[in-house]
PDB file of C-alpha atoms in Angstrom:
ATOM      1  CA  UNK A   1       0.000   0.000   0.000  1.00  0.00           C
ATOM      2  CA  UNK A   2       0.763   3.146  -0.728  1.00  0.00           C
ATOM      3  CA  UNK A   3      -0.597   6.529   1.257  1.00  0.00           C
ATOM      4  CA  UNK A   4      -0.506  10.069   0.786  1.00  0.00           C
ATOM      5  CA  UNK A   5      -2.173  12.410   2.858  1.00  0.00           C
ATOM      6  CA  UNK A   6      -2.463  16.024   1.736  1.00  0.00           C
ATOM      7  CA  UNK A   7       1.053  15.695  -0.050  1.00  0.00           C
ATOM      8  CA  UNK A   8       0.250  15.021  -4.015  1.00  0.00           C
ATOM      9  CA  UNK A   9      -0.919  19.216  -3.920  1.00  0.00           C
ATOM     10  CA  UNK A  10       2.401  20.058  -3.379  1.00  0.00           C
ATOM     11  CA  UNK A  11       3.655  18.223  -7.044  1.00  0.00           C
ATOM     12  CA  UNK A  12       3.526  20.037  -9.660  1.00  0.00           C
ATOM     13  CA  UNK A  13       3.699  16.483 -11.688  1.00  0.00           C
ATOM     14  CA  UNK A  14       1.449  14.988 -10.137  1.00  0.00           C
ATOM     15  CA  UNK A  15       0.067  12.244 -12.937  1.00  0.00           C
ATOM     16  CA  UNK A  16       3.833  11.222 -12.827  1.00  0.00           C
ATOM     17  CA  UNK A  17       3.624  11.117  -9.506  1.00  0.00           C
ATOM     18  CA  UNK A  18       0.294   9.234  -9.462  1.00  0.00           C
ATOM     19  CA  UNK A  19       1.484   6.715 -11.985  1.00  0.00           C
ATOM     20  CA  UNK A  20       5.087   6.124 -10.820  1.00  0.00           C
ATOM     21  CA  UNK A  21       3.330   4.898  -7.402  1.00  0.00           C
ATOM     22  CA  UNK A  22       1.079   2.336  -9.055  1.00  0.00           C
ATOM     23  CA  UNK A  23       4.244   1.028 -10.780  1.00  0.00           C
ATOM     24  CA  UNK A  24       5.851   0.381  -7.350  1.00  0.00           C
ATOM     25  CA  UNK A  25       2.893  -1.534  -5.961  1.00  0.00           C
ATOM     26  CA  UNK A  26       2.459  -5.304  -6.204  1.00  0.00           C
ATOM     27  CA  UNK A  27      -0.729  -6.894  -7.927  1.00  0.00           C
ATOM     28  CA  UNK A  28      -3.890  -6.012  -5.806  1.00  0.00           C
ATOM     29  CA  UNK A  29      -1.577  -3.342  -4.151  1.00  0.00           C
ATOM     30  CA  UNK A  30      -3.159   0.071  -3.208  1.00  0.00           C
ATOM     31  CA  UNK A  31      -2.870   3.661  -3.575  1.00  0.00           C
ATOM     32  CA  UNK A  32      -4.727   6.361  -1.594  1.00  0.00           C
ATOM     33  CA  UNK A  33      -4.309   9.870  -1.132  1.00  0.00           C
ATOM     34  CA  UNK A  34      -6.116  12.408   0.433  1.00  0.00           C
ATOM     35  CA  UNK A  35      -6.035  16.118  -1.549  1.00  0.00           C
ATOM     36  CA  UNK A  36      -7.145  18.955   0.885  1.00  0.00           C
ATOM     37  CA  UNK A  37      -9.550  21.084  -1.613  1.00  0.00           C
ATOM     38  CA  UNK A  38      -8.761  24.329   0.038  1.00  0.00           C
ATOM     39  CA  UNK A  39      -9.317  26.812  -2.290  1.00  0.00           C
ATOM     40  CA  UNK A  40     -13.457  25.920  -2.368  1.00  0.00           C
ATOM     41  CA  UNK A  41     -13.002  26.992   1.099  1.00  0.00           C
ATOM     42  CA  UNK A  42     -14.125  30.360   2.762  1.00  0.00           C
ATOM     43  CA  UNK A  43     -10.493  30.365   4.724  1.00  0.00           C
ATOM     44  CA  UNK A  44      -9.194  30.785   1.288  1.00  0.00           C
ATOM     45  CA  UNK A  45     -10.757  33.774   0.100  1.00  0.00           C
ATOM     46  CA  UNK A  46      -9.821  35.300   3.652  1.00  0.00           C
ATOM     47  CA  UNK A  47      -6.468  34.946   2.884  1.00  0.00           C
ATOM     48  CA  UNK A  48      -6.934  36.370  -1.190  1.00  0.00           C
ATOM     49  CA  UNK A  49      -8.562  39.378   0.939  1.00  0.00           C
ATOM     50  CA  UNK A  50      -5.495  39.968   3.056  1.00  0.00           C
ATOM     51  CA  UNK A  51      -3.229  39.120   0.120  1.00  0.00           C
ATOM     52  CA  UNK A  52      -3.381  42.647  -0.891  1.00  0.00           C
ATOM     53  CA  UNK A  53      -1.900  44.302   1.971  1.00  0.00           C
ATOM     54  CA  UNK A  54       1.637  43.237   0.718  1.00  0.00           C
ATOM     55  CA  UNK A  55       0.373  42.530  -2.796  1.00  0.00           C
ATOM     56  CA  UNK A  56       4.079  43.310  -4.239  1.00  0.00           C
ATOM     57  CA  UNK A  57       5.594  40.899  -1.720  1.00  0.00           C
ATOM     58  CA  UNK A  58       3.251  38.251  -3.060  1.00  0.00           C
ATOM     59  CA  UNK A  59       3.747  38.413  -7.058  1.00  0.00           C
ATOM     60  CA  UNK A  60       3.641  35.321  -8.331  1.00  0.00           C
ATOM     61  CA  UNK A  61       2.698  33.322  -5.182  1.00  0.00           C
ATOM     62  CA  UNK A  62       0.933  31.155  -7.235  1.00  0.00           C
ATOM     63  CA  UNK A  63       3.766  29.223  -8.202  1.00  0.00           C
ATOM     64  CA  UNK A  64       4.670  28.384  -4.579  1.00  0.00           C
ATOM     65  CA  UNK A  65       1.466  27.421  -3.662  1.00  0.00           C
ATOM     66  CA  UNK A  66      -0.411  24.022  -4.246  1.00  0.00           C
ATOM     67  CA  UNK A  67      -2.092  22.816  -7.403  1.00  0.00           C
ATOM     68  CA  UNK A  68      -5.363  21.283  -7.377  1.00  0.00           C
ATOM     69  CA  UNK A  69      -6.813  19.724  -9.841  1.00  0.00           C
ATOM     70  CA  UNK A  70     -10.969  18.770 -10.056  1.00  0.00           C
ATOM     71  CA  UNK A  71     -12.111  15.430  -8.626  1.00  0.00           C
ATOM     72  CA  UNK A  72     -12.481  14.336 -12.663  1.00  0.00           C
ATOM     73  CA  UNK A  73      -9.056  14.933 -13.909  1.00  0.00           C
ATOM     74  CA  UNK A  74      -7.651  13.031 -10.368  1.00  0.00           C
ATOM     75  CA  UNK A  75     -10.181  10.234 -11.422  1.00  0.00           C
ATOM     76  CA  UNK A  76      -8.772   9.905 -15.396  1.00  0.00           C
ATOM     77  CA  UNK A  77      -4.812  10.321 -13.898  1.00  0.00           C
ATOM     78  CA  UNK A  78      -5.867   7.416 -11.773  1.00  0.00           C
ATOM     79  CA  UNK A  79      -7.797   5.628 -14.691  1.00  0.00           C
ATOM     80  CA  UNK A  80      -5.026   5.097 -16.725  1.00  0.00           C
ATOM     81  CA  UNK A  81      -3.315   3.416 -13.796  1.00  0.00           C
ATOM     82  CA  UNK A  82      -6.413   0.716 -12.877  1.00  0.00           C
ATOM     83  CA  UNK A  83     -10.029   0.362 -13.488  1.00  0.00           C
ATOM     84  CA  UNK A  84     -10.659   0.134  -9.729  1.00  0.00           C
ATOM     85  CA  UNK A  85     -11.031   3.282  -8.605  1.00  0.00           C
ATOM     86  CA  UNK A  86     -13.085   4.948  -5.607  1.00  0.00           C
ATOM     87  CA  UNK A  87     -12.951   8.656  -5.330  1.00  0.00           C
ATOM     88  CA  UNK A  88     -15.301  10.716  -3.111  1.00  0.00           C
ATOM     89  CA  UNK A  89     -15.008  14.193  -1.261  1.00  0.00           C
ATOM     90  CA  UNK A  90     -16.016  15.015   2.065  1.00  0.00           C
ATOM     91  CA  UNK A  91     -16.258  17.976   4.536  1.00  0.00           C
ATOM     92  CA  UNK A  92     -14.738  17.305   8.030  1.00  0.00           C
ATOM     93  CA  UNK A  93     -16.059  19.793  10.259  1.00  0.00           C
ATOM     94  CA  UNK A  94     -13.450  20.749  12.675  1.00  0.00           C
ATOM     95  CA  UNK A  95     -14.809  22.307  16.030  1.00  0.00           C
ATOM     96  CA  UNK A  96     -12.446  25.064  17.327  1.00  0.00           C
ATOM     97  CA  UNK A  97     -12.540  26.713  20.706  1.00  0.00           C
ATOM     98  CA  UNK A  98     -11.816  30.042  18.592  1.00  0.00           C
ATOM     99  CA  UNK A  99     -10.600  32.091  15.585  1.00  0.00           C
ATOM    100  CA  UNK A 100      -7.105  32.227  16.925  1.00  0.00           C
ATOM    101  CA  UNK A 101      -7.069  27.916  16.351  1.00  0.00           C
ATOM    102  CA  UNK A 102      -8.228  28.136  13.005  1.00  0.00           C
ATOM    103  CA  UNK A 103      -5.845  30.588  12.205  1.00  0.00           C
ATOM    104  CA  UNK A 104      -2.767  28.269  13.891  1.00  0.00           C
ATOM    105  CA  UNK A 105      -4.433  25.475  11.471  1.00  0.00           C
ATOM    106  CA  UNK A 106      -3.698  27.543   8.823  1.00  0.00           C
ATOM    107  CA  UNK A 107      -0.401  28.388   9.530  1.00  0.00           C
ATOM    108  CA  UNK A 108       0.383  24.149   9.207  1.00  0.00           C
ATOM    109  CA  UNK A 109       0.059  24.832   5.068  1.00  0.00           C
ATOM    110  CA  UNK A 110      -2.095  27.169   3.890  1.00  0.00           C
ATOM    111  CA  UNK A 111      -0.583  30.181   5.315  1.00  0.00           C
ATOM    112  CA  UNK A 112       3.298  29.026   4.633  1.00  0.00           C
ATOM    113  CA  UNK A 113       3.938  30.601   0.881  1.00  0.00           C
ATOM    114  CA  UNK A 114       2.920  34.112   2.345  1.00  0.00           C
ATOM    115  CA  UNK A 115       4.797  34.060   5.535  1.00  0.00           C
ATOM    116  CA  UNK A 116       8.199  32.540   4.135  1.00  0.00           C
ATOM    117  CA  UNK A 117       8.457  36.375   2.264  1.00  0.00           C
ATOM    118  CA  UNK A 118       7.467  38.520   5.405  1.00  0.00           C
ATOM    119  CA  UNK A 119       9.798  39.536   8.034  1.00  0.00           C
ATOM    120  CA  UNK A 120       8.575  39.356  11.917  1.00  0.00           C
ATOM    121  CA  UNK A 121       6.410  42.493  11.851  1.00  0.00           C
ATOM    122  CA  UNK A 122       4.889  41.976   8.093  1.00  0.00           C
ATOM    123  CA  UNK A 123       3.689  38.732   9.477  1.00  0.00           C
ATOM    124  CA  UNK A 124       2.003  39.964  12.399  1.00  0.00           C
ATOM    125  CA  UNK A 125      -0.070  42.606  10.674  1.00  0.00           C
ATOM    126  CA  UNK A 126      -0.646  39.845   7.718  1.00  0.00           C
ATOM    127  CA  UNK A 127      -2.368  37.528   9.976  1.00  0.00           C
ATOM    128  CA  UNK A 128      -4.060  40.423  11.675  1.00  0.00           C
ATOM    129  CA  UNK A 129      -5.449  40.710   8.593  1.00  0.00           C
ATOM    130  CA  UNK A 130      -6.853  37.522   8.157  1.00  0.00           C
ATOM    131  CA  UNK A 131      -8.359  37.222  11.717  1.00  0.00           C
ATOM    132  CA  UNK A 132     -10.095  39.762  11.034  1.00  0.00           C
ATOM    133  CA  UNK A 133     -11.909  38.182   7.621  1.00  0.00           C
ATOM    134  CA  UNK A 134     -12.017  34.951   9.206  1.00  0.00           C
ATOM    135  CA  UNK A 135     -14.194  36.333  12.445  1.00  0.00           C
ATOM    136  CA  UNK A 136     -16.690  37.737   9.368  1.00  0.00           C
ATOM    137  CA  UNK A 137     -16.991  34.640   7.990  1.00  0.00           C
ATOM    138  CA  UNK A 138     -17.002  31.668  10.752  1.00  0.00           C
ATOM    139  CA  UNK A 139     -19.863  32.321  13.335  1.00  0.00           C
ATOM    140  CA  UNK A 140     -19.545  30.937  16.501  1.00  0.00           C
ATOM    141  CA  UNK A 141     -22.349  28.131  17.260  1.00  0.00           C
ATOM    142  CA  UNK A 142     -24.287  27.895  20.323  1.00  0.00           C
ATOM    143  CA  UNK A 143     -22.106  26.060  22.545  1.00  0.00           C
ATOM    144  CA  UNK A 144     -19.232  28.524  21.789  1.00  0.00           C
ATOM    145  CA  UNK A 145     -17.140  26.649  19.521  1.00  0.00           C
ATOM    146  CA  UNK A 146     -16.915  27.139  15.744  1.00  0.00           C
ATOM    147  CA  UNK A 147     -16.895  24.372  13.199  1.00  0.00           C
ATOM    148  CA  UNK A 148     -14.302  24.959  10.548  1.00  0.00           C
ATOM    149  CA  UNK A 149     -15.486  23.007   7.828  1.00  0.00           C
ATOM    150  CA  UNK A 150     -12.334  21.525   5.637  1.00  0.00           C
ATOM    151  CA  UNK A 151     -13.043  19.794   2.387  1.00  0.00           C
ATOM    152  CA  UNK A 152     -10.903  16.953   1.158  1.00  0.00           C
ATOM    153  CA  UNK A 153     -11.094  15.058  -1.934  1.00  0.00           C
ATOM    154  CA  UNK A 154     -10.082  10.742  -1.763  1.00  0.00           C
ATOM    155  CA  UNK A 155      -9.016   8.607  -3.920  1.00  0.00           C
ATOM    156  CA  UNK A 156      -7.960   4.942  -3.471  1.00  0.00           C
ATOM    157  CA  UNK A 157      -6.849   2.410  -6.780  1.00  0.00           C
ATOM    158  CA  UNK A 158      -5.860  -1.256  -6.932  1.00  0.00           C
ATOM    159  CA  UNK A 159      -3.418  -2.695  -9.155  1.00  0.00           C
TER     160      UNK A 159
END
């Protein structure tokens, strides 16, 4: 078996990637991978939104950040690999004492391309910056906590 979890974003090759795996693995062997499908995610526009406080600092960010590809071209870079293929997505829903945790969530991936170019103080007022887009946009719930819902996309073949 072979398992990646929220790692094949990161390739930029990632059919190569996809398909050099399945030619490691024995017959009836496996491949999964979980994708994290951030950018259909509200945390992602709040982070576009504070993008353009240092908007020169970030030129061409794009090309440090993850590629994603839809949950049909995964399936046909799989395809060519096996016919047995399951793929589904599915929202996790995250409960967080506060905006401050979803924020430190962030800063495991999402956040890393724009904080690698800002010094100390850039970074402060950065994140400042998206605190304050993601307390618009995730509402507390009754109990106090705040469900921070993370889409993923899953895909598992057999050899």
């Amino acid at each position: 078996m072979i398992f990646s979890n929220a790692f094949v974003q990161w390739l930029p090759n990632q059919e190569d990637f996809i398909s050099n795996a399945f030619s490691m693995l024995n017959e009836n062997g496996i491949f999964a991978t979980q994708i994290p499908l951030f950018e259909k995610m509200p945390a992602n526009q709040c982070i576009i939104k504070a993008e353009k406080i240092f908007a020169d600092k970030f030129k061409g960010i794009g090309k440090d950040k993850y590629v994603l590809h839809s949950a049909p071209e995964y399936y046909d870079m799989i395809a060519k690999c096996t016919d047995k293929i399951e793929i589904w997505i599915t929202d996790y829903c995250h409960e967080m004492d506060n905006h401050g945790k979803i924020l430190e969530f962030l800063r495991g991936a999402a956040l890393r391309p724009y904080i690698e170019r800002l010094n100390e103080e850039e970074q402060k007022l950065f994140m400042d910056e998206v605190m304050k887009s993601l307390e618009i946009e995730y509402h507390y719930q009754a109990n106090g906590k705040i469900l921070f819902l993370f889409k993923r996309l899953f895909f598992v073949g057999q050899k």
